[in-house]
Short mmCIF file of C-alpha atoms and ligand atoms in Angstrom, two decimals:
data_model
loop_
_atom_site.label_atom_id
_atom_site.label_comp_id
_atom_site.label_asym_id
_atom_site.label_seq_id
_atom_site.Cartn_x
_atom_site.Cartn_y
_atom_site.Cartn_z
CA MET A 1148 79.06 36.80 118.39
CA THR A 1149 76.55 37.30 121.14
CA ARG A 1150 75.87 40.86 120.01
CA LEU A 1151 74.22 39.56 116.87
CA ARG A 1152 70.75 38.00 116.89
CA THR A 1153 70.34 37.61 113.13
CA GLN A 1154 72.43 37.72 110.00
CA ILE A 1155 73.45 41.21 108.91
CA PRO A 1156 71.23 42.71 107.58
CA GLY A 1157 68.40 41.06 109.54
CA PRO A 1158 64.86 40.37 108.29
CA ARG A 1159 63.36 43.65 109.53
CA SER A 1160 66.18 45.65 107.90
CA GLN A 1161 65.65 43.71 104.69
CA GLU A 1162 61.94 44.60 104.73
CA LEU A 1163 62.78 48.26 105.19
CA THR A 1164 65.38 48.06 102.42
CA ALA A 1165 62.71 46.74 100.07
CA ARG A 1166 60.35 49.57 101.12
CA ARG A 1167 63.12 52.10 100.73
CA LYS A 1168 63.66 51.04 97.11
CA GLY A 1169 60.16 52.27 96.27
CA ALA A 1170 60.59 55.63 97.98
CA VAL A 1171 64.21 56.74 98.18
CA SER A 1172 66.31 57.64 95.16
CA ALA A 1173 68.60 54.79 94.18
CA ALA A 1174 71.39 57.39 93.90
CA VAL A 1175 71.63 57.61 97.69
CA GLY A 1176 73.75 54.69 98.85
CA SER A 1177 74.34 53.12 102.27
CA THR A 1178 77.55 51.39 103.36
CA LEU A 1179 75.70 48.92 105.55
CA PRO A 1180 71.93 48.56 104.97
CA VAL A 1181 70.91 47.91 108.57
CA PHE A 1182 68.22 50.25 109.85
CA ILE A 1183 69.03 51.75 113.22
CA ASP A 1184 66.59 51.83 116.10
CA HIS A 1185 68.76 53.59 118.68
CA ALA A 1186 72.38 54.15 119.68
CA GLU A 1187 74.51 54.01 122.80
CA ASP A 1188 78.11 55.17 123.10
CA GLY A 1189 79.98 53.01 120.64
CA LEU A 1190 76.96 50.88 119.74
CA LEU A 1191 74.32 51.05 117.03
CA VAL A 1192 71.27 48.90 117.82
CA ASP A 1193 69.34 47.91 114.71
CA VAL A 1194 65.65 47.16 114.20
CA ASP A 1195 66.35 43.42 114.51
CA GLY A 1196 67.97 43.90 117.92
CA ASN A 1197 71.55 43.45 116.69
CA ARG A 1198 74.12 45.47 118.62
CA LEU A 1199 76.77 46.73 116.21
CA ILE A 1200 80.08 48.22 117.30
CA ASP A 1201 80.38 51.66 115.74
CA LEU A 1202 83.86 52.48 114.46
CA GLY A 1203 82.61 55.14 112.04
CA SER A 1204 80.70 57.71 114.15
CA GLY A 1205 78.48 58.50 111.15
CA ILE A 1206 81.65 59.74 109.36
CA ALA A 1207 83.42 61.47 112.25
CA VAL A 1208 80.29 63.20 113.54
CA THR A 1209 79.25 61.64 116.85
CA GLY A 1210 82.65 61.76 118.55
CA VAL A 1211 81.07 63.05 121.77
CA GLY A 1212 78.63 60.11 121.99
CA ASN A 1213 75.36 59.10 120.41
CA PRO A 1214 73.29 60.52 121.89
CA ALA A 1215 75.58 62.60 124.09
CA PRO A 1216 73.72 63.55 127.28
CA ARG A 1217 74.74 67.22 127.22
CA VAL A 1218 73.84 67.55 123.54
CA ALA A 1219 70.42 65.95 124.07
CA GLU A 1220 69.73 68.15 127.11
CA ALA A 1221 70.74 71.35 125.30
CA VAL A 1222 68.62 70.41 122.27
CA HIS A 1223 65.54 69.70 124.42
CA ARG A 1224 65.92 72.95 126.30
CA GLN A 1225 66.34 74.99 123.10
CA ILE A 1226 63.55 73.36 121.07
CA ASP A 1227 61.09 74.17 123.86
CA ARG A 1228 62.08 77.86 123.78
CA PHE A 1229 62.20 78.42 119.99
CA SER A 1230 63.25 76.38 116.99
CA HIS A 1231 64.13 79.11 114.50
CA THR A 1232 64.06 82.83 113.89
CA CYS A 1233 66.69 83.11 111.14
CA PHE A 1234 69.77 84.86 112.51
CA MET A 1235 69.59 87.28 109.57
CA VAL A 1236 66.10 88.38 110.72
CA THR A 1237 66.38 88.43 114.52
CA PRO A 1238 69.54 87.12 116.24
CA TYR A 1239 69.96 85.00 119.37
CA GLU A 1240 72.79 84.40 121.85
CA GLY A 1241 73.60 80.77 120.97
CA TYR A 1242 74.94 81.74 117.53
CA VAL A 1243 77.24 84.35 119.06
CA GLU A 1244 78.45 81.92 121.70
CA VAL A 1245 79.31 79.22 119.14
CA CYS A 1246 81.30 81.83 117.17
CA GLU A 1247 83.13 82.86 120.36
CA ARG A 1248 84.03 79.23 121.06
CA LEU A 1249 85.23 78.70 117.47
CA ASN A 1250 87.32 81.88 117.56
CA ASP A 1251 88.87 80.72 120.80
CA LEU A 1252 89.52 77.06 119.87
CA THR A 1253 90.82 77.35 116.30
CA PRO A 1254 94.60 77.79 115.80
CA GLY A 1255 96.17 81.20 116.41
CA ALA A 1256 95.63 83.95 119.00
CA HIS A 1257 94.86 86.66 116.43
CA GLU A 1258 91.57 88.58 116.16
CA LYS A 1259 88.96 86.27 114.55
CA ARG A 1260 85.36 86.22 113.37
CA SER A 1261 83.09 83.32 112.41
CA ALA A 1262 79.96 82.69 110.35
CA LEU A 1263 77.74 79.60 110.61
CA PHE A 1264 76.22 77.38 107.93
CA ASN A 1265 74.49 73.99 107.58
CA SER A 1266 76.95 71.63 105.95
CA GLY A 1267 80.62 71.21 105.34
CA ALA A 1268 80.29 71.92 101.63
CA GLU A 1269 78.49 75.15 102.39
CA ALA A 1270 81.27 76.19 104.77
CA VAL A 1271 83.93 75.52 102.12
CA GLU A 1272 81.96 77.51 99.51
CA ASN A 1273 81.72 80.42 101.91
CA ALA A 1274 85.42 80.30 102.77
CA VAL A 1275 86.14 80.64 99.04
CA LYS A 1276 83.68 83.53 98.79
CA VAL A 1277 85.47 85.32 101.62
CA ALA A 1278 88.93 84.68 100.17
CA ARG A 1279 87.92 85.91 96.71
CA HIS A 1280 86.18 88.98 98.03
CA ALA A 1281 89.01 89.93 100.38
CA THR A 1282 91.83 89.40 97.87
CA GLY A 1283 90.10 90.45 94.65
CA ARG A 1284 91.61 87.32 93.06
CA GLN A 1285 89.79 84.34 91.57
CA ALA A 1286 91.90 81.18 91.43
CA VAL A 1287 91.40 78.43 94.00
CA VAL A 1288 94.16 75.85 94.47
CA VAL A 1289 93.32 72.35 95.75
CA PHE A 1290 95.19 69.05 95.91
CA ASP A 1291 95.28 65.54 94.51
CA HIS A 1292 93.13 63.23 96.68
CA GLY A 1293 91.29 66.22 98.19
CA TYR A 1294 87.64 66.07 99.21
CA HIS A 1295 85.56 69.16 99.95
CA GLY A 1296 81.92 68.26 99.24
CA ARG A 1297 79.25 67.64 96.63
CA THR A 1298 77.85 71.05 95.63
CA ASN A 1299 78.90 72.50 92.29
CA LEU A 1300 81.91 74.46 93.53
CA THR A 1301 82.98 71.78 96.01
CA MET A 1302 82.66 69.03 93.37
CA ALA A 1303 85.15 71.05 91.37
CA LEU A 1304 87.42 71.18 94.43
CA THR A 1305 87.08 67.43 95.03
CA ALA A 1306 89.58 65.18 93.26
CA LYS A 1307 87.81 61.86 92.85
CA ASN A 1308 85.53 61.34 89.86
CA MET A 1309 83.52 58.30 90.94
CA PRO A 1310 81.08 58.61 92.68
CA TYR A 1311 81.32 62.33 93.43
CA LYS A 1312 81.62 64.00 90.01
CA HIS A 1313 80.77 61.49 87.27
CA GLY A 1314 78.14 62.94 84.94
CA PHE A 1315 77.60 66.09 87.02
CA GLY A 1316 79.66 68.64 85.06
CA PRO A 1317 80.28 71.30 83.99
CA PHE A 1318 82.11 72.28 87.16
CA ALA A 1319 82.95 75.71 88.53
CA PRO A 1320 85.90 77.41 86.79
CA GLU A 1321 89.15 78.79 88.25
CA VAL A 1322 89.93 75.67 90.25
CA TYR A 1323 93.47 74.24 89.96
CA ARG A 1324 94.71 70.94 91.36
CA VAL A 1325 98.33 70.34 92.37
CA PRO A 1326 100.12 67.40 94.02
CA ALA A 1327 100.12 67.26 97.82
CA SER A 1328 102.31 65.11 100.08
CA TYR A 1329 101.69 61.36 100.12
CA PRO A 1330 104.70 59.86 101.91
CA LEU A 1331 103.82 56.23 101.18
CA ARG A 1332 103.69 56.88 97.43
CA ASP A 1333 105.92 59.85 96.64
CA GLY A 1334 108.82 59.30 99.05
CA LEU A 1335 109.34 63.07 99.32
CA THR A 1336 110.09 65.04 102.47
CA GLY A 1337 107.52 67.63 103.48
CA GLU A 1338 109.74 70.43 102.20
CA GLN A 1339 110.24 68.70 98.82
CA ALA A 1340 106.51 68.07 98.42
CA ALA A 1341 105.73 71.69 99.34
CA ALA A 1342 108.32 72.95 96.83
CA ARG A 1343 106.70 70.79 94.14
CA ALA A 1344 103.23 72.18 94.96
CA VAL A 1345 104.47 75.78 95.11
CA GLU A 1346 106.25 75.45 91.77
CA ALA A 1347 103.06 74.15 90.16
CA ILE A 1348 101.06 77.04 91.60
CA GLU A 1349 103.61 79.69 90.63
CA LYS A 1350 104.02 78.36 87.08
CA GLN A 1351 100.51 77.25 86.24
CA VAL A 1352 98.23 79.51 88.27
CA GLY A 1353 100.27 82.52 89.37
CA ALA A 1354 100.44 83.66 92.99
CA ASP A 1355 99.00 87.06 92.12
CA ASP A 1356 95.92 85.41 90.65
CA THR A 1357 95.43 82.96 93.51
CA ALA A 1358 92.77 83.84 96.07
CA CYS A 1359 93.24 80.80 98.28
CA VAL A 1360 94.77 77.40 98.82
CA VAL A 1361 92.23 74.97 100.28
CA ILE A 1362 93.71 71.97 102.04
CA GLU A 1363 92.73 69.23 104.47
CA PRO A 1364 95.59 69.02 107.03
CA ILE A 1365 95.01 65.27 106.95
CA GLN A 1366 93.12 64.22 103.84
CA GLY A 1367 89.89 62.39 104.69
CA GLU A 1368 87.91 60.72 101.89
CA GLY A 1369 91.11 60.69 99.80
CA GLY A 1370 92.66 58.10 102.12
CA PHE A 1371 93.51 59.55 105.57
CA ILE A 1372 96.77 60.79 104.12
CA VAL A 1373 99.03 62.44 106.70
CA PRO A 1374 101.43 64.78 104.88
CA ALA A 1375 105.17 64.47 105.58
CA PRO A 1376 106.30 66.74 108.44
CA GLY A 1377 107.15 70.21 107.19
CA PHE A 1378 104.75 70.15 104.24
CA LEU A 1379 101.98 72.20 105.84
CA PRO A 1380 104.29 74.75 107.53
CA ALA A 1381 106.16 75.35 104.23
CA LEU A 1382 102.91 75.78 102.33
CA ALA A 1383 101.60 78.15 105.01
CA ALA A 1384 104.79 80.22 104.84
CA TRP A 1385 104.49 80.54 101.06
CA CYS A 1386 100.82 81.59 101.33
CA ARG A 1387 101.70 84.27 103.89
CA GLU A 1388 104.54 85.59 101.72
CA ARG A 1389 102.39 85.79 98.59
CA GLY A 1390 99.18 87.12 100.16
CA VAL A 1391 97.31 83.90 99.37
CA VAL A 1392 94.59 82.93 101.85
CA LEU A 1393 95.28 79.55 103.45
CA VAL A 1394 92.01 77.71 104.10
CA ALA A 1395 92.35 74.64 106.31
CA ASP A 1396 89.41 72.32 105.73
CA GLU A 1397 89.14 70.78 109.21
CA ILE A 1398 85.65 69.42 108.63
CA GLN A 1399 86.71 65.80 109.26
CA THR A 1400 89.84 66.43 111.35
CA GLY A 1401 88.42 68.99 113.78
CA PHE A 1402 87.09 68.79 117.32
CA CYS A 1403 89.50 66.42 119.04
CA ARG A 1404 89.39 63.75 116.33
CA THR A 1405 93.18 63.71 115.85
CA GLY A 1406 94.08 64.21 119.50
CA SER A 1407 94.17 68.00 119.37
CA TRP A 1408 91.41 70.51 118.74
CA PHE A 1409 92.42 70.82 115.09
CA ALA A 1410 94.88 68.88 112.96
CA SER A 1411 96.69 72.12 112.04
CA ASP A 1412 97.77 72.30 115.70
CA HIS A 1413 100.12 69.30 115.36
CA GLU A 1414 102.60 71.34 113.35
CA GLY A 1415 101.75 74.76 114.74
CA VAL A 1416 100.15 75.85 111.45
CA VAL A 1417 97.90 78.90 111.76
CA PRO A 1418 95.52 79.02 108.78
CA ASP A 1419 93.86 82.26 107.67
CA LEU A 1420 90.46 80.54 107.53
CA VAL A 1421 89.28 77.24 109.02
CA THR A 1422 86.19 75.35 107.92
CA THR A 1423 84.41 73.11 110.44
CA ALA A 1424 81.35 70.83 110.43
CA LYS A 1425 80.96 67.08 111.14
CA GLY A 1426 82.08 66.72 114.79
CA ILE A 1427 81.00 70.21 115.80
CA ALA A 1428 77.47 69.57 117.10
CA GLY A 1429 77.07 65.93 118.15
CA GLY A 1430 75.06 65.02 115.05
CA LEU A 1431 73.02 68.14 114.36
CA PRO A 1432 73.72 69.90 111.06
CA LEU A 1433 76.02 72.84 111.67
CA ALA A 1434 79.15 74.20 109.98
CA GLY A 1435 81.41 77.18 110.41
CA VAL A 1436 83.99 79.38 108.77
CA THR A 1437 86.37 80.95 111.26
CA GLY A 1438 89.34 83.16 110.60
CA ARG A 1439 91.15 86.44 110.42
CA ALA A 1440 88.82 89.29 111.33
CA ASP A 1441 90.13 91.48 108.48
CA LEU A 1442 89.14 88.79 105.94
CA MET A 1443 85.83 87.78 107.51
CA ASP A 1444 84.75 91.42 107.95
CA ALA A 1445 85.80 92.40 104.41
CA VAL A 1446 82.57 91.09 102.87
CA HIS A 1447 79.65 93.55 102.55
CA VAL A 1448 76.74 93.26 104.99
CA GLY A 1449 74.35 90.52 103.82
CA GLY A 1450 77.05 88.87 101.70
CA LEU A 1451 77.15 85.76 103.88
CA GLY A 1452 74.22 83.90 105.39
CA GLY A 1453 71.36 81.53 104.67
CA THR A 1454 67.92 80.71 106.08
CA TYR A 1455 69.03 77.97 108.46
CA GLY A 1456 72.71 78.76 108.96
CA GLY A 1457 73.49 78.62 112.68
CA ASN A 1458 70.06 77.27 113.59
CA PRO A 1459 69.45 77.78 117.34
CA VAL A 1460 68.91 74.07 118.06
CA ALA A 1461 72.13 73.16 116.22
CA CYS A 1462 73.98 75.91 118.11
CA ALA A 1463 72.71 74.60 121.45
CA ALA A 1464 73.89 71.13 120.41
CA ALA A 1465 77.32 72.49 119.51
CA LEU A 1466 77.72 74.17 122.89
CA GLY A 1467 76.75 70.89 124.61
CA ALA A 1468 79.19 69.00 122.38
CA ILE A 1469 82.11 71.39 122.99
CA ASP A 1470 81.49 71.30 126.77
CA THR A 1471 81.63 67.51 126.56
CA MET A 1472 84.96 67.64 124.69
CA VAL A 1473 86.45 69.90 127.37
CA ASP A 1474 85.04 68.11 130.41
CA LYS A 1475 85.90 64.61 129.21
CA ASP A 1476 89.24 65.66 127.68
CA LEU A 1477 88.44 63.99 124.38
CA ASN A 1478 91.82 65.01 122.93
CA ALA A 1479 93.46 62.65 125.40
CA ALA A 1480 90.80 60.03 124.62
CA ALA A 1481 91.63 60.23 120.90
CA ARG A 1482 95.34 59.74 121.63
CA ARG A 1483 94.57 56.70 123.81
CA ILE A 1484 92.54 55.18 120.96
CA GLU A 1485 95.57 55.55 118.67
CA GLU A 1486 97.92 54.03 121.24
CA PHE A 1487 95.67 51.03 121.63
CA ALA A 1488 94.58 50.41 118.04
CA ALA A 1489 97.48 51.45 115.79
CA PRO A 1490 100.07 48.86 116.94
CA ARG A 1491 97.52 46.04 116.75
CA LEU A 1492 96.47 46.98 113.24
CA ARG A 1493 100.10 47.33 112.19
CA ALA A 1494 100.90 43.85 113.49
CA ALA A 1495 97.86 42.37 111.73
CA LEU A 1496 98.77 44.02 108.42
CA GLY A 1497 102.38 42.84 108.66
CA GLY A 1498 103.91 45.24 106.14
CA ARG A 1499 101.39 44.59 103.35
CA GLY A 1500 100.56 48.28 103.21
CA GLU A 1501 100.54 51.03 105.80
CA VAL A 1502 98.73 51.91 109.02
CA ARG A 1503 98.64 55.67 109.54
CA GLY A 1504 96.67 58.51 111.01
CA ARG A 1505 96.49 60.59 114.14
CA GLY A 1506 94.43 60.03 117.26
CA ALA A 1507 91.08 58.45 116.50
CA MET A 1508 91.46 59.06 112.74
CA LEU A 1509 93.25 55.86 111.72
CA ALA A 1510 93.54 54.07 108.42
CA VAL A 1511 94.87 50.89 106.92
CA GLU A 1512 96.02 51.31 103.32
CA PHE A 1513 96.42 47.93 101.63
CA ALA A 1514 99.28 47.52 99.20
CA GLU A 1515 97.02 46.50 96.28
CA ARG A 1516 95.68 49.62 94.57
CA THR A 1517 92.18 48.23 94.05
CA PRO A 1518 89.18 48.12 96.40
CA ALA A 1519 89.30 44.30 96.53
CA VAL A 1520 91.10 43.67 99.84
CA ALA A 1521 89.66 46.70 101.67
CA GLY A 1522 86.18 45.70 100.49
CA ARG A 1523 86.68 42.11 101.65
CA VAL A 1524 87.93 43.20 105.07
CA ALA A 1525 85.10 45.72 105.49
CA ALA A 1526 82.52 43.09 104.50
CA ALA A 1527 83.96 40.64 107.05
CA CYS A 1528 83.73 43.32 109.75
CA HIS A 1529 80.16 44.15 108.81
CA ALA A 1530 79.13 40.50 108.90
CA ALA A 1531 80.64 40.30 112.40
CA GLY A 1532 78.73 43.38 113.52
CA VAL A 1533 81.46 46.01 113.36
CA VAL A 1534 80.80 49.17 111.36
CA VAL A 1535 83.89 50.32 109.47
CA LEU A 1536 84.23 52.55 106.42
CA THR A 1537 86.54 52.56 103.44
CA CYS A 1538 88.07 55.52 101.59
CA GLY A 1539 90.94 56.43 99.29
CA THR A 1540 91.14 57.50 95.67
CA SER A 1541 91.82 53.84 94.80
CA GLY A 1542 89.26 52.60 97.36
CA ASN A 1543 92.00 50.54 99.05
CA VAL A 1544 91.91 52.17 102.47
CA LEU A 1545 89.98 51.04 105.53
CA ARG A 1546 89.27 53.89 107.93
CA LEU A 1547 88.46 54.03 111.60
CA LEU A 1548 86.63 56.93 113.19
CA PRO A 1549 85.40 55.53 116.50
CA PRO A 1550 83.42 57.71 118.86
CA LEU A 1551 85.94 59.39 121.16
CA VAL A 1552 83.88 58.21 124.15
CA ILE A 1553 83.88 54.55 123.09
CA PRO A 1554 84.24 52.28 126.17
CA ASP A 1555 87.57 50.39 126.28
CA ASP A 1556 85.97 46.94 126.11
CA LEU A 1557 83.97 47.80 122.98
CA LEU A 1558 87.03 49.27 121.27
CA ALA A 1559 89.02 46.14 122.14
CA GLU A 1560 86.27 43.92 120.79
CA GLY A 1561 85.95 45.95 117.59
CA VAL A 1562 89.70 46.02 116.98
CA ALA A 1563 89.93 42.26 117.57
CA VAL A 1564 87.36 41.69 114.82
CA LEU A 1565 89.35 43.99 112.55
CA GLU A 1566 92.65 42.25 113.27
CA ARG A 1567 91.14 38.92 112.30
CA ALA A 1568 89.50 40.38 109.17
CA ILE A 1569 92.78 41.99 108.09
CA THR A 1570 94.84 38.85 108.66
CA GLU A 1571 92.37 36.75 106.67
CA GLY A 1572 91.74 39.48 104.08
CA VAL A 1573 95.40 39.91 103.10
CA ALA A 1574 96.09 36.15 103.17
CA ARG A 1575 93.48 35.33 100.52
C1 PLP B 2114 82.65 65.68 104.77
C2 PLP B 2114 83.59 66.70 104.32
C3 PLP B 2114 83.15 67.84 103.63
C4 PLP B 2114 81.71 68.05 103.22
O1 PLP B 2114 80.86 68.14 104.34
P1 PLP B 2114 79.28 67.93 104.14
O2 PLP B 2114 78.71 68.28 105.49
O3 PLP B 2114 79.07 66.52 103.75
O4 PLP B 2114 78.86 68.88 103.09
C5 PLP B 2114 84.10 68.78 103.25
N1 PLP B 2114 85.39 68.63 103.57
C6 PLP B 2114 85.84 67.56 104.26
C7 PLP B 2114 87.30 67.47 104.59
C8 PLP B 2114 84.96 66.55 104.64
O5 PLP B 2114 85.42 65.46 105.27
#
């Protein structure tokens, strides 16, 4: 491939990897140990001059481009005016404007409020705080294959032991896990899967003790699992009936990734609270909790916040990112990516597993429930200069999260590498 000048990783990356070993905790891993010098839309250029095709967007973050011109411009303008005041000390307009945009874009036309934080995990923790405070109940219900972060509470909410939880207990109490909908494996309709989940909650947790149900509308780290149609609406209806707060964790699925602003939109589900992060600010750390005004305003003054939450530079970046999504119609772009890539991947896989997902959140689950094939395919892509990620509770899922602005020729080139890697990977 002409995009590659050296083997992957190249000599300069290998030098930096050796240096890193003496400075960075070995507990922090990297999927692909190439050190990046700069990026262009859809390309990561490493310190050896290799041009890698980016089908991961830094885990669904740089959907608007890397760097996105409007994000970079907004960041430069803001950093020259002020970098920080702490919104809890003296406020600024950018924070308010991001909250207005979130209130407007998230599902439902009801009265909403938002609060801003630094990371997805922090947003999820705060959504739980709001739900508990507003309901006076304690239990939190989550699902098999769910992922919600790495802090103590969110580790408890996350399903997978290795690498997220192993050796890090004890975990936060009052967290209950029930089965979700996994059409490939459970063969249930959405309604049947919802009835199964509801029965488990009613019998084992008790609706009157349940503060909230926290769910990813399409599960991310757990394997890009799209629930059967009807599952989310039935669950939402039960929550409404029983006064349980429905928290949609849209941290990976939000901001045009699935071809609509939020994945809840596909089935007309209106959650009580929505958590956002990842794609929100074109790469700057920002997260939000948005939802029903009566819930969000129920907490006492000073009950939510943090030193950096809603940092002005991150807020400026978010406004630049959201403007980019609107102007470039990135929802349509995500749907075009699916139309192009999904049939090709399906043909390459040839029934030895499943290709699924929505928009530019696509996955290949291999039939073998071990990481072997997915790992082999990912390694072949990496060696050919295409950045792909894996996921899944069994590690047998290859996931694609290309930048929504990826040029057609780069996407075609990246998918061609993947097709070849899949064909060879499943044949071995
Ligand atoms: C990534 C992710 C989180 C955690 O976000 P961080 O910013 O890494 O803390 C939570 N929920 C979902 C669905 C995610 O994909």
